[in-house]
Amino acid sequence: MVRSNMATSGFELIGRHYRTGEPVAVRIREGVIAECKSIDAADCELNAVNLPAVESLPWIAPGLVDLQINGYGGLDMNAPDLAEETVEALIDRLWAEGVTSFYPTVITGSDASIERALAVIDRVCSRLEREGGQGGAHSIAGIHLEGPFISPEDGPRGAHNRAFVKAPDPVRLEAWQQAAGGRIRIVTLSPEWPEAEAFIARCAEQGIVAAIGHTAASADQIGRAAAAGASLSTHLGNGAHPVLPRHPNYIWDQLADDRLWASVIADGFHLPAAFLKVARKVKGDRLILVSDAVSLGGMPPGNYDTPVGGHVTLTEQGRLHLAGQPALLAGSALPLTAGIAHMRSCGICSLGEAWDMASTAPSRLMKLETGAGLQPGAPADLAVFTLDEGEIRMLETYKRGKRMFRRGPRAE
């Protein structure tokens, strides 16, 4: 990649456009994309820059947006002793994966443990904002509260602790929102509770995305939830009974409802390619990729002991399963880029289409400015990467025009 100075307030990146593959110059000024235009050798000669062969150029794409991440690189957002340093370390760790905005996910637990995790995350964000930290202050776009208002049934409940599952409670949510400094932006719940409909309507009024997940709800309950304002299905196809009626069932019902976006874990382990293909055809540009990564994501392969899964094994391929029981997954351990690569390698969609599912699509759902992608006026949240034999390798990550991650030497 070539970077040339334009002025004291700006610079440009040259690479391949993630959707078209054409050489482009992305000009950045004051943290915003000023221009993204196709270039050729003649353009480069005018600026005294040599344009390498197209095949040797890296790819330039919008930064990734992860709506659901529990931890990564040994860092756990649900650890009982969660420290501010851990939250900051996760921000830094995700730069290396091209993630420029994310929603740390706090799962079902005791009221006190949830409140404590939310407060720690808020303190980090508040401090970074006071200090004017351009990276960290804008990296955590909000918090995803996954539970405890989910199904108590085995299967849909997943690994969430049954002892702490409860009916949707707006008073409790308000208390947690205060602890979070107003940063709760997504709440995953099951509409099977009688209280769910009014709770969802209240979330929608407050600008919180109400997401259906970990549910055993009926078709009628799902329809009423969508009518009340629910707009997302959380990791659709997972957090479900191992065996369902062929029809009706809550997966078909959510796929069929045009009011619902859908997020999926496309790591190659959680869902078969056939389901991903159907979800893509049905949801179109309302399909979102999430990592749903746990703390063992990005860690070396081996056997581990975890608070939730107990004895688990992480394989070289990134599959996390219960020790001695390879068929039983113990969480997700791969970054968003793995889902993008998998969608592409399965022939479900192109690189650019899969990348949008993990960047501009979640941005649009959450009404982030980054939904504009590589358009002038959009924040310069960018990922620069190579694609070698189907594997995505991040080279640089920019947040509002500031380089937050760099791998290896490159031409200046």
Coordinates of C-alpha atoms in Angstrom, one line a residue:
M1 CA 0.0 0.0 0.0
V2 CA 1.1 3.6 -0.7
R3 CA 0.4 6.5 1.5
S4 CA 1.3 10.0 0.4
N5 CA 0.9 13.2 2.4
M6 CA -1.6 15.7 1.0
A7 CA -1.4 18.3 3.7
T8 CA -0.9 18.6 7.4
S9 CA -4.5 17.8 7.9
G10 CA -4.8 14.8 5.6
F11 CA -3.4 11.9 3.7
E12 CA -4.5 9.2 1.2
L13 CA -4.5 5.5 1.1
I14 CA -4.1 3.6 -2.2
G15 CA -5.4 0.1 -2.6
R16 CA -8.2 -2.1 -4.1
H17 CA -11.8 -1.2 -3.4
Y18 CA -13.3 -4.1 -1.4
R19 CA -16.3 -4.4 -3.6
T20 CA -15.0 -3.7 -7.1
G21 CA -11.4 -4.7 -6.8
E22 CA -10.4 -1.6 -8.7
P23 CA -7.5 0.6 -7.6
V24 CA -8.8 3.5 -5.6
A25 CA -7.4 6.5 -3.6
V26 CA -9.1 7.1 -0.4
R27 CA -8.4 10.7 0.7
I28 CA -8.8 11.4 4.4
R29 CA -9.0 14.8 6.0
E30 CA -9.8 15.6 9.7
G31 CA -10.9 12.1 10.4
V32 CA -13.4 12.0 7.5
I33 CA -13.3 10.5 4.0
A34 CA -12.9 13.4 1.7
E35 CA -12.9 11.4 -1.5
C36 CA -12.8 7.8 -2.8
K37 CA -12.1 7.6 -6.5
S38 CA -10.8 5.1 -9.0
I39 CA -7.2 5.7 -10.1
D40 CA -4.8 4.5 -12.8
A41 CA -1.1 4.9 -13.6
A42 CA -1.7 8.3 -15.1
D43 CA -3.2 9.6 -11.9
C44 CA -0.2 8.3 -9.9
E45 CA 2.3 9.9 -12.2
L46 CA 0.7 13.3 -11.6
N47 CA 1.4 12.8 -7.9
A48 CA 4.8 11.3 -8.3
V49 CA 3.6 7.9 -7.0
N50 CA 4.3 4.6 -8.6
L51 CA 1.2 2.4 -8.8
P52 CA 2.1 -1.2 -8.2
A53 CA 0.4 -4.1 -10.0
V54 CA -3.2 -4.3 -9.0
E55 CA -2.7 -7.8 -7.6
S56 CA -0.1 -6.6 -5.2
L57 CA -2.2 -3.8 -3.7
P58 CA -4.0 -4.4 -0.4
W59 CA -7.8 -4.1 -0.1
I60 CA -9.4 -1.1 1.6
A61 CA -12.8 -1.5 3.2
P62 CA -15.0 0.1 5.9
G63 CA -14.0 -0.9 9.5
L64 CA -15.8 -3.9 10.9
V65 CA -18.7 -3.5 13.3
D66 CA -19.4 -6.3 15.8
L67 CA -22.8 -6.3 17.5
Q68 CA -22.1 -9.2 19.7
I69 CA -18.8 -10.0 21.3
N70 CA -18.3 -11.4 24.8
G71 CA -14.5 -11.3 24.8
Y72 CA -11.4 -12.1 22.8
G73 CA -7.7 -12.9 23.3
G74 CA -8.2 -14.1 26.8
L75 CA -10.2 -11.0 27.8
D76 CA -13.7 -11.7 29.2
M77 CA -16.4 -9.0 29.5
N78 CA -18.4 -11.2 31.9
A79 CA -15.6 -12.0 34.2
P80 CA -16.6 -11.5 37.9
D81 CA -13.5 -9.4 38.4
L82 CA -13.8 -7.4 35.2
A83 CA -11.4 -4.5 35.4
E84 CA -11.2 -1.3 33.4
E85 CA -7.8 -2.4 32.0
T86 CA -9.5 -5.5 30.5
V87 CA -12.0 -3.4 28.6
E88 CA -9.2 -1.2 27.3
A89 CA -7.2 -4.2 26.3
L90 CA -10.1 -5.6 24.3
I91 CA -10.4 -2.3 22.4
D92 CA -6.8 -2.6 21.5
R93 CA -7.0 -6.3 20.6
L94 CA -9.9 -5.8 18.3
W95 CA -8.1 -3.1 16.3
A96 CA -5.9 -6.0 15.0
E97 CA -9.0 -7.7 13.7
G98 CA -10.2 -4.7 11.8
V99 CA -13.0 -3.9 14.2
T100 CA -13.6 -0.2 14.5
S101 CA -16.9 -0.3 16.4
F102 CA -18.2 -3.0 18.7
Y103 CA -20.8 -3.7 21.4
P104 CA -19.3 -5.6 24.3
T105 CA -21.9 -8.2 25.3
V106 CA -23.0 -8.7 28.9
I107 CA -24.9 -12.0 29.3
T108 CA -27.3 -13.4 31.9
G109 CA -26.0 -13.3 35.5
S110 CA -27.0 -11.9 38.9
D111 CA -28.4 -8.4 39.0
A112 CA -25.2 -7.3 40.8
S113 CA -22.8 -8.9 38.3
I114 CA -24.6 -7.4 35.3
E115 CA -24.6 -3.9 37.0
R116 CA -21.0 -4.1 37.8
A117 CA -19.9 -5.1 34.3
L118 CA -22.0 -2.3 32.8
A119 CA -20.5 0.2 35.2
V120 CA -16.9 -0.8 34.4
I121 CA -17.5 -0.5 30.7
D122 CA -19.1 2.9 31.2
R123 CA -16.2 4.2 33.3
V124 CA -13.8 3.3 30.6
C125 CA -15.8 5.0 27.9
S126 CA -16.4 8.1 30.0
R127 CA -12.7 8.4 30.8
L128 CA -11.6 8.0 27.2
E129 CA -14.1 10.6 26.2
R130 CA -12.9 13.0 28.8
E131 CA -9.3 12.5 27.7
G132 CA -10.3 13.0 24.1
G133 CA -9.2 9.6 23.1
Q134 CA -10.2 9.5 19.4
G135 CA -9.9 5.7 19.2
G136 CA -11.3 4.2 22.4
A137 CA -14.0 6.8 22.9
H138 CA -15.6 5.9 19.6
S139 CA -14.8 2.2 19.5
I140 CA -17.4 1.0 21.9
A141 CA -20.5 2.2 20.2
G142 CA -22.8 0.8 22.9
I143 CA -23.4 -2.3 25.0
H144 CA -25.4 -5.4 24.1
L145 CA -27.3 -6.9 27.0
E146 CA -27.9 -10.5 26.1
G147 CA -30.4 -11.7 28.7
P148 CA -31.4 -12.3 31.4
F149 CA -34.9 -11.9 29.8
I150 CA -34.6 -15.0 27.7
S151 CA -36.2 -18.5 27.6
P152 CA -35.7 -20.6 30.6
E153 CA -36.0 -23.8 28.5
D154 CA -33.0 -26.1 27.9
G155 CA -31.8 -25.6 24.3
P156 CA -33.0 -22.0 23.7
R157 CA -31.4 -20.9 26.9
G158 CA -28.0 -22.1 25.6
A159 CA -25.2 -21.7 28.1
H160 CA -27.0 -18.9 30.1
N161 CA -27.4 -19.7 33.8
R162 CA -31.0 -20.8 34.4
A163 CA -30.9 -19.5 38.0
F164 CA -30.7 -15.9 36.7
V165 CA -33.2 -16.0 33.9
K166 CA -36.2 -13.8 34.5
A167 CA -39.2 -12.0 32.9
P168 CA -38.5 -8.7 31.2
D169 CA -38.4 -6.0 33.8
P170 CA -38.4 -2.3 32.7
V171 CA -37.5 -1.1 36.2
R172 CA -34.5 -3.4 36.3
L173 CA -33.5 -2.3 32.8
E174 CA -33.7 1.3 33.8
A175 CA -31.4 0.7 36.8
W176 CA -28.9 -1.1 34.5
Q177 CA -29.1 1.7 31.9
Q178 CA -28.2 4.2 34.6
A179 CA -25.2 2.0 35.6
A180 CA -24.2 1.9 32.0
G181 CA -24.4 5.6 31.5
G182 CA -27.1 5.2 28.9
R183 CA -24.9 3.0 26.7
I184 CA -27.2 -0.1 26.5
R185 CA -28.1 -0.1 22.8
I186 CA -29.2 -3.7 22.2
V187 CA -31.2 -6.0 24.5
T188 CA -31.7 -9.6 23.5
L189 CA -34.8 -11.2 25.0
S190 CA -37.5 -13.8 24.3
P191 CA -41.0 -12.6 23.5
E192 CA -42.5 -15.8 25.1
W193 CA -42.9 -13.8 28.4
P194 CA -46.2 -12.1 28.9
E195 CA -44.3 -8.9 29.8
A196 CA -42.3 -8.9 26.6
E197 CA -44.6 -6.9 24.3
A198 CA -44.8 -3.8 26.5
F199 CA -41.1 -4.1 27.4
I200 CA -40.1 -4.2 23.7
A201 CA -42.3 -1.1 23.0
R202 CA -40.5 0.7 25.8
C203 CA -37.1 -0.2 24.4
A204 CA -38.1 1.0 21.0
E205 CA -39.2 4.3 22.4
Q206 CA -35.8 4.7 24.1
G207 CA -33.8 4.0 21.0
I208 CA -32.7 0.5 22.2
V209 CA -32.7 -2.3 19.6
A210 CA -34.9 -5.0 21.0
A211 CA -33.6 -8.3 19.6
I212 CA -35.3 -11.7 19.6
G213 CA -33.0 -14.5 20.7
H214 CA -32.6 -17.5 23.0
T215 CA -36.3 -18.0 22.4
A216 CA -39.0 -20.7 22.3
A217 CA -41.7 -18.2 21.3
S218 CA -44.7 -19.0 19.1
A219 CA -45.4 -17.5 15.7
D220 CA -48.0 -15.2 17.3
Q221 CA -45.5 -14.0 20.0
I222 CA -42.8 -13.3 17.4
G223 CA -45.3 -11.4 15.3
R224 CA -46.5 -9.3 18.2
A225 CA -42.9 -8.6 19.2
A226 CA -42.0 -7.3 15.8
A227 CA -45.2 -5.2 15.8
A228 CA -44.2 -3.7 19.1
G229 CA -40.8 -2.7 17.7
A230 CA -38.4 -5.7 17.8
S231 CA -36.1 -5.3 14.9
L232 CA -33.4 -8.0 15.1
S233 CA -32.9 -11.7 15.5
T234 CA -29.9 -12.5 17.6
H235 CA -27.6 -15.3 16.1
L236 CA -30.5 -16.8 14.3
G237 CA -30.3 -20.6 14.1
N238 CA -28.4 -20.9 17.3
G239 CA -29.7 -20.8 20.9
A240 CA -32.4 -23.2 19.9
H241 CA -33.8 -26.7 20.6
P242 CA -31.8 -29.4 18.9
V243 CA -35.0 -30.8 17.3
L244 CA -37.9 -28.6 16.1
P245 CA -41.2 -29.2 14.4
R246 CA -40.7 -28.9 10.6
H247 CA -43.3 -26.1 10.7
P248 CA -44.2 -23.9 12.4
N249 CA -41.1 -23.1 14.4
Y250 CA -39.5 -19.9 15.7
I251 CA -36.6 -20.0 13.2
W252 CA -38.9 -20.1 10.1
D253 CA -41.1 -17.4 11.7
Q254 CA -38.2 -15.0 12.2
L255 CA -36.8 -15.7 8.7
A256 CA -40.2 -14.9 7.2
D257 CA -40.8 -11.6 9.1
D258 CA -39.6 -8.8 6.9
R259 CA -39.6 -6.4 9.9
L260 CA -36.6 -8.3 11.5
W261 CA -33.0 -8.0 10.6
A262 CA -31.0 -11.2 11.4
S263 CA -27.5 -11.7 12.7
V264 CA -25.7 -15.0 12.2
I265 CA -22.5 -16.6 13.3
A266 CA -20.9 -17.6 10.0
D267 CA -17.7 -19.2 11.4
G268 CA -18.3 -22.5 9.6
F269 CA -19.1 -24.4 12.8
H270 CA -22.3 -22.9 14.2
L271 CA -24.4 -23.0 11.1
P272 CA -24.4 -25.1 7.9
A273 CA -23.8 -23.4 4.6
A274 CA -27.3 -24.2 3.4
F275 CA -28.8 -22.2 6.3
L276 CA -26.5 -19.3 5.6
K277 CA -27.5 -19.3 2.0
V278 CA -31.2 -19.3 2.8
A279 CA -30.7 -16.5 5.3
R280 CA -28.9 -14.5 2.7
K281 CA -31.6 -15.0 0.1
V282 CA -34.4 -14.2 2.5
K283 CA -32.9 -11.3 4.5
G284 CA -30.8 -9.7 1.7
D285 CA -29.0 -6.6 2.9
R286 CA -30.6 -7.0 6.4
L287 CA -28.4 -10.0 7.1
I288 CA -25.6 -9.2 9.6
L289 CA -22.5 -11.2 10.6
V290 CA -21.5 -11.3 14.2
S291 CA -18.6 -13.1 15.9
D292 CA -20.3 -13.8 19.2
A293 CA -16.7 -14.5 20.3
V294 CA -15.8 -15.6 23.8
S295 CA -12.6 -14.9 25.7
L296 CA -10.8 -17.9 24.1
G297 CA -11.1 -16.3 20.7
G298 CA -7.7 -15.7 19.2
M299 CA -6.0 -17.9 21.7
P300 CA -3.6 -20.8 21.0
P301 CA -5.2 -24.2 20.4
G302 CA -5.4 -26.4 23.5
N303 CA -7.5 -27.4 26.5
Y304 CA -8.9 -24.8 28.8
D305 CA -11.0 -24.5 31.9
T306 CA -13.7 -21.8 31.6
P307 CA -16.3 -20.5 34.1
V308 CA -19.2 -21.2 31.8
G309 CA -18.3 -24.2 29.6
G310 CA -16.0 -26.0 32.1
H311 CA -13.4 -28.1 30.3
V312 CA -13.2 -27.1 26.7
T313 CA -10.9 -27.7 23.7
L314 CA -9.9 -25.1 21.1
T315 CA -8.8 -26.7 17.9
E316 CA -6.3 -25.4 15.3
Q317 CA -9.2 -24.6 13.0
G318 CA -10.8 -22.4 15.7
R319 CA -13.6 -24.8 16.7
L320 CA -14.3 -24.5 20.5
H321 CA -16.1 -27.6 21.9
L322 CA -16.6 -29.4 25.2
A323 CA -13.5 -31.5 26.0
G324 CA -14.1 -35.0 24.8
Q325 CA -17.3 -34.0 23.0
P326 CA -16.4 -32.5 19.7
A327 CA -20.1 -32.3 18.6
L328 CA -21.0 -29.9 21.4
L329 CA -19.8 -26.4 20.8
A330 CA -18.7 -24.3 23.7
G331 CA -18.9 -20.9 22.1
S332 CA -17.4 -19.0 19.1
A333 CA -13.6 -18.4 18.9
L334 CA -13.1 -16.8 15.6
P335 CA -13.2 -13.1 14.6
L336 CA -15.6 -11.4 12.1
T337 CA -13.1 -11.8 9.3
A338 CA -13.5 -15.6 9.5
G339 CA -17.2 -15.3 8.9
I340 CA -16.6 -13.0 5.9
A341 CA -14.1 -15.5 4.4
H342 CA -16.5 -18.4 5.1
M343 CA -19.4 -16.7 3.3
R344 CA -17.1 -16.1 0.3
S345 CA -15.5 -19.5 0.2
C346 CA -19.0 -21.2 0.3
G347 CA -20.0 -19.2 -2.8
I348 CA -22.9 -17.6 -0.9
C349 CA -21.8 -14.1 -1.8
S350 CA -18.8 -12.0 -2.9
L351 CA -16.1 -10.6 -0.7
G352 CA -17.6 -7.2 -0.8
E353 CA -21.1 -8.4 0.0
A354 CA -19.9 -10.4 2.9
W355 CA -17.8 -7.5 4.2
D356 CA -20.9 -5.2 4.1
M357 CA -22.7 -7.8 6.3
A358 CA -20.1 -7.1 9.0
S359 CA -19.6 -3.4 8.5
T360 CA -22.2 -1.2 6.8
A361 CA -25.2 -3.4 7.5
P362 CA -24.8 -3.4 11.3
S363 CA -24.0 0.3 11.1
R364 CA -27.3 0.9 9.3
L365 CA -29.2 -1.0 11.8
M366 CA -27.7 0.9 14.7
K367 CA -27.9 4.2 12.8
L368 CA -24.1 4.8 12.9
E369 CA -22.5 7.3 10.5
T370 CA -20.3 4.5 9.3
G371 CA -23.3 3.0 7.4
A372 CA -22.2 5.2 4.5
G373 CA -19.1 3.0 3.9
L374 CA -16.4 4.4 1.7
Q375 CA -18.4 7.5 0.8
P376 CA -17.2 11.1 1.1
G377 CA -18.4 12.6 4.4
A378 CA -18.3 9.2 6.2
P379 CA -16.0 8.7 9.2
A380 CA -12.6 7.4 8.1
D381 CA -13.1 4.0 10.0
L382 CA -11.1 1.8 7.6
A383 CA -9.6 -1.7 7.4
V384 CA -6.7 -2.4 5.1
F385 CA -6.0 -6.1 4.5
T386 CA -4.7 -8.8 2.2
L387 CA -6.6 -11.9 0.9
D388 CA -4.3 -14.8 0.6
E389 CA -5.8 -18.2 -0.5
G390 CA -9.1 -17.1 1.0
E391 CA -7.6 -15.9 4.4
I392 CA -8.1 -12.3 5.4
R393 CA -5.0 -10.8 7.0
M394 CA -5.3 -7.4 8.5
L395 CA -2.6 -4.9 7.8
E396 CA -3.9 -1.6 9.2
T397 CA -6.9 -0.3 11.0
Y398 CA -8.0 3.3 11.1
K399 CA -10.5 5.0 13.5
R400 CA -11.6 8.4 12.3
G401 CA -8.5 8.8 10.3
K402 CA -6.1 7.8 13.1
R403 CA -4.1 4.6 12.6
M404 CA -4.8 2.3 15.5
F405 CA -3.1 -0.8 14.3
R406 CA -0.3 -1.7 11.9
R407 CA 1.2 -5.0 11.0
G408 CA 4.7 -5.1 9.6
P409 CA 6.6 -2.6 7.5
R410 CA 5.1 -0.8 4.6
A411 CA 6.0 2.1 2.2
E412 CA 5.2 5.5 3.6

